[in-house]
Tab-separated table of C-alpha atoms in Angstrom:
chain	number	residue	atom	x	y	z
A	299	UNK	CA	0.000	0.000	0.000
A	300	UNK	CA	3.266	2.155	0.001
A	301	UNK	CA	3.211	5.391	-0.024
A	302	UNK	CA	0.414	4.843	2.858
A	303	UNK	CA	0.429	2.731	6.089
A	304	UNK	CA	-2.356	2.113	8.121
A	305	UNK	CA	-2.273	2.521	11.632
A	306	UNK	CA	-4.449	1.259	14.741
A	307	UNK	CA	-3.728	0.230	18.170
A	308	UNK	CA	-3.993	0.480	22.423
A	309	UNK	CA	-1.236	2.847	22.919
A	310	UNK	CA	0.380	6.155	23.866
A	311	UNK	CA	0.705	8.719	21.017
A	312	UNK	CA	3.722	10.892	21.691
A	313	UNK	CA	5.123	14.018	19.289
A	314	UNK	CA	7.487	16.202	19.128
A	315	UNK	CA	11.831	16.721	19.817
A	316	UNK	CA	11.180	17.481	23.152
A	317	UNK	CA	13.675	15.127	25.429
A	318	UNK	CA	12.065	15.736	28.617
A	319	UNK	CA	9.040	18.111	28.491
A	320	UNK	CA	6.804	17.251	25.630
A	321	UNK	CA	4.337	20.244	25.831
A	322	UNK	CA	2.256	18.692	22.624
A	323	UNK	CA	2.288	14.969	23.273
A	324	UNK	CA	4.164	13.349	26.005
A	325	UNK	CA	2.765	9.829	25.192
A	326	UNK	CA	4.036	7.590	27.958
A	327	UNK	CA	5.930	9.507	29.611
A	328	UNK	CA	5.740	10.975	33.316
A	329	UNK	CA	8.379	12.877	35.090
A	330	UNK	CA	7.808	12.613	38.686
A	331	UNK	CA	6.379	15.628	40.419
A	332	UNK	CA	6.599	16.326	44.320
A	333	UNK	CA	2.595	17.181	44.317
A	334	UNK	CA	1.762	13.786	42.599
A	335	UNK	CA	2.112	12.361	46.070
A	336	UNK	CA	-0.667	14.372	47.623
A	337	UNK	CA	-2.978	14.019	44.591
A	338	UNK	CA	-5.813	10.700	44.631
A	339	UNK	CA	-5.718	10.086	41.156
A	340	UNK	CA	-2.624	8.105	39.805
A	341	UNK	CA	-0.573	10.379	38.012
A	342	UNK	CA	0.734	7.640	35.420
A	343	UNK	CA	-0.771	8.488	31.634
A	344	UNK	CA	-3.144	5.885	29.995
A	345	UNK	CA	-3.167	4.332	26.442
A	346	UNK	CA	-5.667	5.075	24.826
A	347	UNK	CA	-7.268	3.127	21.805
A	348	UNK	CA	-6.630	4.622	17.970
A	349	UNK	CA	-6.760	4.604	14.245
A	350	UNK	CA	-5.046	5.797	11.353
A	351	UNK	CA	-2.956	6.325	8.651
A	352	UNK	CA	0.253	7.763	7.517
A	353	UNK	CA	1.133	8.927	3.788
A	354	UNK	CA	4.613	9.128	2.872
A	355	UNK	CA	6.211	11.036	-0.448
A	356	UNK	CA	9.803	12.243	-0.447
A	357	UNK	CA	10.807	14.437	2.327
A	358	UNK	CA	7.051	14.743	3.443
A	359	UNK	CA	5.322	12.307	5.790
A	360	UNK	CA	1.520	13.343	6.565
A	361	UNK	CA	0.148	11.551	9.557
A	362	UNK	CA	-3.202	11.259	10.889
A	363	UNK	CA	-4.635	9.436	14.035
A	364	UNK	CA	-8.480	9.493	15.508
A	365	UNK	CA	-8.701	7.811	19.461
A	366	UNK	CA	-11.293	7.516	22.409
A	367	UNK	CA	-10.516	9.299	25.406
A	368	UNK	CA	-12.320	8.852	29.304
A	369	UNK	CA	-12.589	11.127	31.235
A	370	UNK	CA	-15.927	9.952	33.101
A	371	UNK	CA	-18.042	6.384	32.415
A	372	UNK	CA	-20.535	6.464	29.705
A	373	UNK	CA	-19.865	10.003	28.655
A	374	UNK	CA	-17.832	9.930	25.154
A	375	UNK	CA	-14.863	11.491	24.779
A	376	UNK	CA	-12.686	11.824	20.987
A	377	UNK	CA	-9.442	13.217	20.332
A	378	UNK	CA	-8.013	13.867	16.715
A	379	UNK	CA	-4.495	14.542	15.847
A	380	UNK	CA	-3.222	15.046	12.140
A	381	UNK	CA	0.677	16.671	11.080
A	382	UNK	CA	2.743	17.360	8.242
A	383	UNK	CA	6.112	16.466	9.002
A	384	UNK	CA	8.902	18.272	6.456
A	385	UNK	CA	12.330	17.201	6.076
A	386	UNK	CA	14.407	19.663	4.599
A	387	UNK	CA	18.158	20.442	3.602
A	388	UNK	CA	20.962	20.363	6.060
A	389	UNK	CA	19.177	17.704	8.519
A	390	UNK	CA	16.355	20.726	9.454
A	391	UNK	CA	13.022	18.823	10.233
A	392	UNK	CA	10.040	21.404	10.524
A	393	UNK	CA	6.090	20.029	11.599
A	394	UNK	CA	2.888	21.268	12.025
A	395	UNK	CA	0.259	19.997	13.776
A	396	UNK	CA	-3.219	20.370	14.840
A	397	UNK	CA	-5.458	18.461	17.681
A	398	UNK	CA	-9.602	18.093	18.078
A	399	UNK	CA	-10.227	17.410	21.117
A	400	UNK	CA	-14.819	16.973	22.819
A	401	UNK	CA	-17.154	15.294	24.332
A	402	UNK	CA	-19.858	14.967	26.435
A	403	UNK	CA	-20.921	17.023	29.382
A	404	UNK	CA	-19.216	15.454	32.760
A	405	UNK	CA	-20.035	18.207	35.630
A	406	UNK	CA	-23.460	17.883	36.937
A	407	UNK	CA	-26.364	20.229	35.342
A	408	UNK	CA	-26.187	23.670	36.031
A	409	UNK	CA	-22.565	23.585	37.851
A	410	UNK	CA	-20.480	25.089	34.626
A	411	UNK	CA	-21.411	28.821	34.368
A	412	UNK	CA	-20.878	28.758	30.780
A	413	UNK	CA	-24.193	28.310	28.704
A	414	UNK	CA	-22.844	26.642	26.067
A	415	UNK	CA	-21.394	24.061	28.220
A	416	UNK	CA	-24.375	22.923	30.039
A	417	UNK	CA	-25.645	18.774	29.727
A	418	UNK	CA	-24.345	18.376	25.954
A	419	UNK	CA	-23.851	14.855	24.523
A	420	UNK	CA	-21.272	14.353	21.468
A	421	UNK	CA	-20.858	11.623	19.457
A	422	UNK	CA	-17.306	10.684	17.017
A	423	UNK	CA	-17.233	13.458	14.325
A	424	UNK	CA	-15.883	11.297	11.147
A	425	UNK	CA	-15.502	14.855	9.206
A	426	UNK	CA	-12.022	14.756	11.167
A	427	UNK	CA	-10.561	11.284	9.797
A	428	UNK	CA	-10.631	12.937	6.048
A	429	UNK	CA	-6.730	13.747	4.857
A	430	UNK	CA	-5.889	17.311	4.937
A	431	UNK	CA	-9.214	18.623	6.259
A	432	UNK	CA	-7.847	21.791	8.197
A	433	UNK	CA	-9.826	20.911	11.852
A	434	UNK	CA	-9.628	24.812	12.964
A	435	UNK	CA	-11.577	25.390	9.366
A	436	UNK	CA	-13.939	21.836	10.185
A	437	UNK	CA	-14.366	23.535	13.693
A	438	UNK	CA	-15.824	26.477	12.532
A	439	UNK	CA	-18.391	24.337	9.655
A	440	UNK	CA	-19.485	22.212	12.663
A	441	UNK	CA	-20.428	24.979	14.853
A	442	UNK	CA	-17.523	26.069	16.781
A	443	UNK	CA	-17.879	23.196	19.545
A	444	UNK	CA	-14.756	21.482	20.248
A	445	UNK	CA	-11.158	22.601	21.708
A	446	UNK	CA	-8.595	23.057	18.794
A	447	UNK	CA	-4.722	23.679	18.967
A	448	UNK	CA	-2.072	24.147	16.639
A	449	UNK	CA	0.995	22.863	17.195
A	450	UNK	CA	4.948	23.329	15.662
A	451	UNK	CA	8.049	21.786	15.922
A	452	UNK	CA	11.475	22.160	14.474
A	453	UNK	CA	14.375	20.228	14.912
A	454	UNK	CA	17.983	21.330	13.943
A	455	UNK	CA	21.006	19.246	13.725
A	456	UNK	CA	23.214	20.744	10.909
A	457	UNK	CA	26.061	20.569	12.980
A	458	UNK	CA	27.370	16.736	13.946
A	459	UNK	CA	25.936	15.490	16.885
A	460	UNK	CA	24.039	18.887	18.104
A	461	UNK	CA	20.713	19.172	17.869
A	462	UNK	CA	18.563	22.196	17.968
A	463	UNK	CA	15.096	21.852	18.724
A	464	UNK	CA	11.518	23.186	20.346
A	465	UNK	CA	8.138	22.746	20.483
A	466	UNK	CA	5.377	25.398	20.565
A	467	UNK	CA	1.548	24.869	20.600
A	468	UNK	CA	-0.860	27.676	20.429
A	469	UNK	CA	-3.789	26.063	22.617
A	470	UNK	CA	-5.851	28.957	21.982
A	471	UNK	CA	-5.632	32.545	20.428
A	472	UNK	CA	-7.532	35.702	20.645
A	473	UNK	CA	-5.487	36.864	17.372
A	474	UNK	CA	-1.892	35.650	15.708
A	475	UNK	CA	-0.165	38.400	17.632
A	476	UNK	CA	-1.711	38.393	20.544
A	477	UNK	CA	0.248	35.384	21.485
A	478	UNK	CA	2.294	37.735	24.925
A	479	UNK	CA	-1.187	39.769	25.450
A	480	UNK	CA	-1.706	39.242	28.877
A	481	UNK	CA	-4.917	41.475	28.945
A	482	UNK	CA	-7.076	37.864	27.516
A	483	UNK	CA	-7.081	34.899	29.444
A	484	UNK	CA	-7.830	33.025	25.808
A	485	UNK	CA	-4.076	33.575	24.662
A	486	UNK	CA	-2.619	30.343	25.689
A	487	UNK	CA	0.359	28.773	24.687
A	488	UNK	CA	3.105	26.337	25.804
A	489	UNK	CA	6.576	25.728	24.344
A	490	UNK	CA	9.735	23.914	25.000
A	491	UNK	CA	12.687	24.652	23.320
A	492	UNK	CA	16.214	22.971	24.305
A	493	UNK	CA	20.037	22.385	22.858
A	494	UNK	CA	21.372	18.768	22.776
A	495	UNK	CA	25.029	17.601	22.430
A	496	UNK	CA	25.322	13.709	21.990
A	497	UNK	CA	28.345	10.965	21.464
A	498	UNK	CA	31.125	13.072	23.310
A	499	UNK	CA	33.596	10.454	23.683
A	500	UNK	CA	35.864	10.264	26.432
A	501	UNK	CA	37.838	6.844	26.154
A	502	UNK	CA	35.237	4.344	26.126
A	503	UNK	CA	32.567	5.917	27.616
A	504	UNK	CA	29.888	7.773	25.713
A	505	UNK	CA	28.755	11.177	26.972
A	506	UNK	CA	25.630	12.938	25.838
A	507	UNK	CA	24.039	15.789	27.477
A	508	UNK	CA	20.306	18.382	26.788
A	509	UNK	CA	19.029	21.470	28.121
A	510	UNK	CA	15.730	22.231	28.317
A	511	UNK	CA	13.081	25.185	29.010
A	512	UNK	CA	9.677	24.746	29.502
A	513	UNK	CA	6.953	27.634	29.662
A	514	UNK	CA	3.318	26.806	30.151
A	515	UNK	CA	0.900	30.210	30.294
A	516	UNK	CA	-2.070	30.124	32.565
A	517	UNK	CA	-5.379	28.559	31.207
A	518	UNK	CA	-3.123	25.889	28.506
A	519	UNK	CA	-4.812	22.153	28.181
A	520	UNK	CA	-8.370	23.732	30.350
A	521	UNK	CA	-11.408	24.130	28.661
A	522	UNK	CA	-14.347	26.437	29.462
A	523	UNK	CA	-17.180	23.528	28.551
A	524	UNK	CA	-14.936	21.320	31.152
A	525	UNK	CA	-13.999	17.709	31.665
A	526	UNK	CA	-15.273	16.932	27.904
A	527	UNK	CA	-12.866	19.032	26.420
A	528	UNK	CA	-10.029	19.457	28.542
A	529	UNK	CA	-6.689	18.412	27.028
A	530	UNK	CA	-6.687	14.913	29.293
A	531	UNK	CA	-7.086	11.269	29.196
A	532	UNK	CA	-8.271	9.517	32.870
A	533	UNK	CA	-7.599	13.095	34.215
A	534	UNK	CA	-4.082	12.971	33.288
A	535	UNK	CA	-2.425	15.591	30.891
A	536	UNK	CA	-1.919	14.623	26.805
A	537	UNK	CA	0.652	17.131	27.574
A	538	UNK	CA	3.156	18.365	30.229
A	539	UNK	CA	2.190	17.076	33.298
A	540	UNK	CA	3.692	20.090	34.692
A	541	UNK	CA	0.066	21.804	33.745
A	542	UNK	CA	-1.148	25.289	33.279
A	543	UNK	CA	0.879	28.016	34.715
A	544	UNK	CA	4.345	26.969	35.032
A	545	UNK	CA	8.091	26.494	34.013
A	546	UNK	CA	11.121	24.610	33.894
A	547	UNK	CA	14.823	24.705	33.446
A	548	UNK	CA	15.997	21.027	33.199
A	549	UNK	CA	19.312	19.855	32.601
A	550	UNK	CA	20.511	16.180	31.876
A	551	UNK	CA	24.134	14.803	31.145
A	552	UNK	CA	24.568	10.969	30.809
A	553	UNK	CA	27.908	8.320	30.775
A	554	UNK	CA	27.286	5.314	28.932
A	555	UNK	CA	29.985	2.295	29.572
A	556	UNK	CA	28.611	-0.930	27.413
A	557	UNK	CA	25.644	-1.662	29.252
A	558	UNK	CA	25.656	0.598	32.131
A	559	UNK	CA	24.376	3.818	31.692
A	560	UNK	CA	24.418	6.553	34.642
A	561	UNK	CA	22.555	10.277	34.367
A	562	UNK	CA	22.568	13.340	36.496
A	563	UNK	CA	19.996	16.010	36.554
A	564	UNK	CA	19.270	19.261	37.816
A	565	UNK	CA	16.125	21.162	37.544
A	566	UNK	CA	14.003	24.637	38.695
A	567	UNK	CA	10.819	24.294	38.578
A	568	UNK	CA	7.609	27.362	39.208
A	569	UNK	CA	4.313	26.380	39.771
A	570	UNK	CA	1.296	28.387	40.070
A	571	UNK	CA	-1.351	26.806	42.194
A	572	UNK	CA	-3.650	29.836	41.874
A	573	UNK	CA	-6.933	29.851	39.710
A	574	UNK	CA	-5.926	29.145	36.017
A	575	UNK	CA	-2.589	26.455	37.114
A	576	UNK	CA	-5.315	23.486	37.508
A	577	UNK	CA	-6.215	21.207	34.682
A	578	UNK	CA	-9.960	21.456	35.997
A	579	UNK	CA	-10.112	24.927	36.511
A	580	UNK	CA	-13.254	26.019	34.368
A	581	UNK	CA	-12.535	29.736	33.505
A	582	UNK	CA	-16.338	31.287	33.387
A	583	UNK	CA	-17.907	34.931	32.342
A	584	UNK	CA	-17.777	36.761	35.974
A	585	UNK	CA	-14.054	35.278	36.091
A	586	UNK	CA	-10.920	38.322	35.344
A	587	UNK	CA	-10.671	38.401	31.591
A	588	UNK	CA	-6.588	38.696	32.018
A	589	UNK	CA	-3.849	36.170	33.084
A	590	UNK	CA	-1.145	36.131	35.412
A	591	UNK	CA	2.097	34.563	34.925
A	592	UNK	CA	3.564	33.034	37.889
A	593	UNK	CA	1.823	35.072	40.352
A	594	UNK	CA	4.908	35.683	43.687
A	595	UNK	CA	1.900	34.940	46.019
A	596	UNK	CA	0.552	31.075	44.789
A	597	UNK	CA	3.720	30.198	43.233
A	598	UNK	CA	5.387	27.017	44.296
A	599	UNK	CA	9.283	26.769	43.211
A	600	UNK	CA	11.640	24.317	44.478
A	601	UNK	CA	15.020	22.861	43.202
A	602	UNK	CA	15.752	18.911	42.250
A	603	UNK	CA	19.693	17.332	41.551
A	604	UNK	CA	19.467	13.665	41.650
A	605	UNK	CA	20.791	10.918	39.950
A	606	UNK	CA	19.714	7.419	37.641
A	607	UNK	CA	21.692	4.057	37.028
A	608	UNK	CA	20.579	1.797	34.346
A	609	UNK	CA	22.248	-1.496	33.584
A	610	UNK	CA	20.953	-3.660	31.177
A	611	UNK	CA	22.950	-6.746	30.228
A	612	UNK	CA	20.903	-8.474	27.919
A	613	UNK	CA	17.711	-7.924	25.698
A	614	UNK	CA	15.613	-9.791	28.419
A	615	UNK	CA	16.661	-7.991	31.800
A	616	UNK	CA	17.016	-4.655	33.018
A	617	UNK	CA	17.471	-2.959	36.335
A	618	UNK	CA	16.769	0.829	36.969
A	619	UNK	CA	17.303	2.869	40.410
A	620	UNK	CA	17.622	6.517	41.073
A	621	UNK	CA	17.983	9.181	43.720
A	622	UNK	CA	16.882	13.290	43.725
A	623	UNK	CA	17.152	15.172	46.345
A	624	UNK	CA	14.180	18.496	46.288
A	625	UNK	CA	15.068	21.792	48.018
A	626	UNK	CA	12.574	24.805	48.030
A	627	UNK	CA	9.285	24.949	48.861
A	628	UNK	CA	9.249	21.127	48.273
A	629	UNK	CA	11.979	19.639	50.542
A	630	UNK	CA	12.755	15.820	50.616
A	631	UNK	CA	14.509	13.400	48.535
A	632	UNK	CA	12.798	10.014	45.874
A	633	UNK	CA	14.622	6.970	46.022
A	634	UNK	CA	13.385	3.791	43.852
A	635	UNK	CA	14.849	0.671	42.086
A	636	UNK	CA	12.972	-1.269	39.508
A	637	UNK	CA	13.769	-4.378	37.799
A	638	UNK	CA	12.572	-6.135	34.630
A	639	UNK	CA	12.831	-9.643	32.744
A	640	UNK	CA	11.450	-10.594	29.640
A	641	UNK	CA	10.981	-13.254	27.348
């Protein structure tokens, strides 16, 4: 069937360079968090089920997927994801991306202040599994319902064994350049962007090393309809799990010897636990129509170094353990040690 594959499966979806903070599509992927301990809900992402297909000519790889979501029993919940991935001179990669995300009302009648929001049932929209149907232009035919993003990516490595890369999605927009209008509470947008130097070689061991920032503005992956259309599967972020309202500096470098491999980390991290920096936060008409940015008074920050060993001696077995030690307004240290066989 070349040039096109057909996809389906019970998986993650992940996108994007990002080696750490995926602000697009983290797929399986959860970096720990002090707060998950005081939360009820596991904090671990779920697969999800999926179809789809992927067209490939040239440099140019179009990709398109269509997946159920929960977020709460018996009340449907669809996600849509499509890019066109570029490769172009000089070993530049460039993609854009955009995401559908609804469903069905989950808060109670009469609890979301916003009337269009209010004990609405959806059902899968096929108009979004057609190839190269813009979904912000769909949106619009289909009654401007459902929570839209755009997404980009680039990825640079034109010099040997550096690589150049970010992510940026526009979750929504009052206007193009409104984008660092703090005045709406609509202009919402998340980006990583990060430098990368890999196979340093000192003897035999193999050194790599990334750097990383992360800025999430207020209001990214909520939704003013709620649960339905929040950027979430099972409650958990298709994103960051950092969340709304937040930042991070993270820095990795890693020694690889055969079939040990050992990393050390160091991080900042900001967190605004103030209305807005909450996944479920449901922004309604009497709310303030501006946003603020990592507000000094419900800010959380706090410091992480800490350290991994992996050893993995044969296809079948692998052993994992790691330390980091938390200074700030989070103070403590996470230990753990996993261990795997397969066959």
């Amino acid at each position: 069937l070349k040039p096109l594959t057909l996809l389906a499966g019970f998986d993650f979806i992940e996108y994007g360079p990002a080696r750490y903070n995926h602000v697009i599509l983290r797929g399986e992927k959860n970096n720990y968090r002090p707060w998950q301990d005081s939360s009820a809900r596991i904090s671990e992402p779920a697969p999800f089920p999926y179809f789809g297909y992927r067209f490939e000519i040239g440099p140019v790889t179009y990709t398109q997927y269509a997946a159920k979501l929960f977020e709460k029993k018996n009340a449907g919940k669809y996600f849509h994801f499509h890019d066109l991935n570029i490769r172009l001179p000089a070993r530049i990669t460039l993609g854009l991306s955009e995401t559908s995300l609804y469903g069905t009302t989950t808060e109670p009648a009469g609890t979301n202040p916003n009337h269009d929001a209010d004990s609405t049932g959806r059902e899968f929209e096929w108009a979004y599994v057609l190839p190269f149907i813009l979904y912000n232009f769909q949106e619009h035919i289909q009654g401007d319902q459902d929570n839209i993003s755009l997404a980009f990516n680039l990825s640079v490595k034109t010099i040997r064994h550096w690589e150049f890369y970010g992510e940026l999605l526009w979750d929504d927009m009052k206007t193009p350049t409104s984008m660092f209008d703090d005045s709406w509470w609509g202009n919402k947008w998340a980006t990583t962007v990060g430098i990368a130097r890999d196979s340093i070689y000192a003897g035999p061991v193999q050194l790599d090393f990334f750097t990383e920032y992360t800025r999430i503005e207020p209001w990214v992956y909520t939704h003013h309809k709620g649960g339905g259309y929040t950027y979430a599967n099972y409650a958990q972020s298709l994103g960051s799990e950092l969340g709304p309202n937040s930042q991070e500096l993270h820095t990795e470098l890693s020694a690889t010897y055969k079939f040990i491999r050992a990393t050390f980390l160091a991080g900042m991290v900001a967190k605004d636990t103030a209305f807005g920096g909450n996944l479920t936060d449901i922004h309604g008409p009497e709310d303030a129509t501006d946003k603020k940015f990592l507000a000094d008074a419900s800010t959380l920050r706090y410091q992480e170094f800490g350290a991994r060993l992996s050893v993995s001696p044969w296809n079948w077995m692998d052993f994992r353990a790691g330390y980091t030690r938390f200074f700030g307004d989070y103070e403590g240290f996470r230990a753990y040690a996993t261990g795997t066989l397969q066959w």
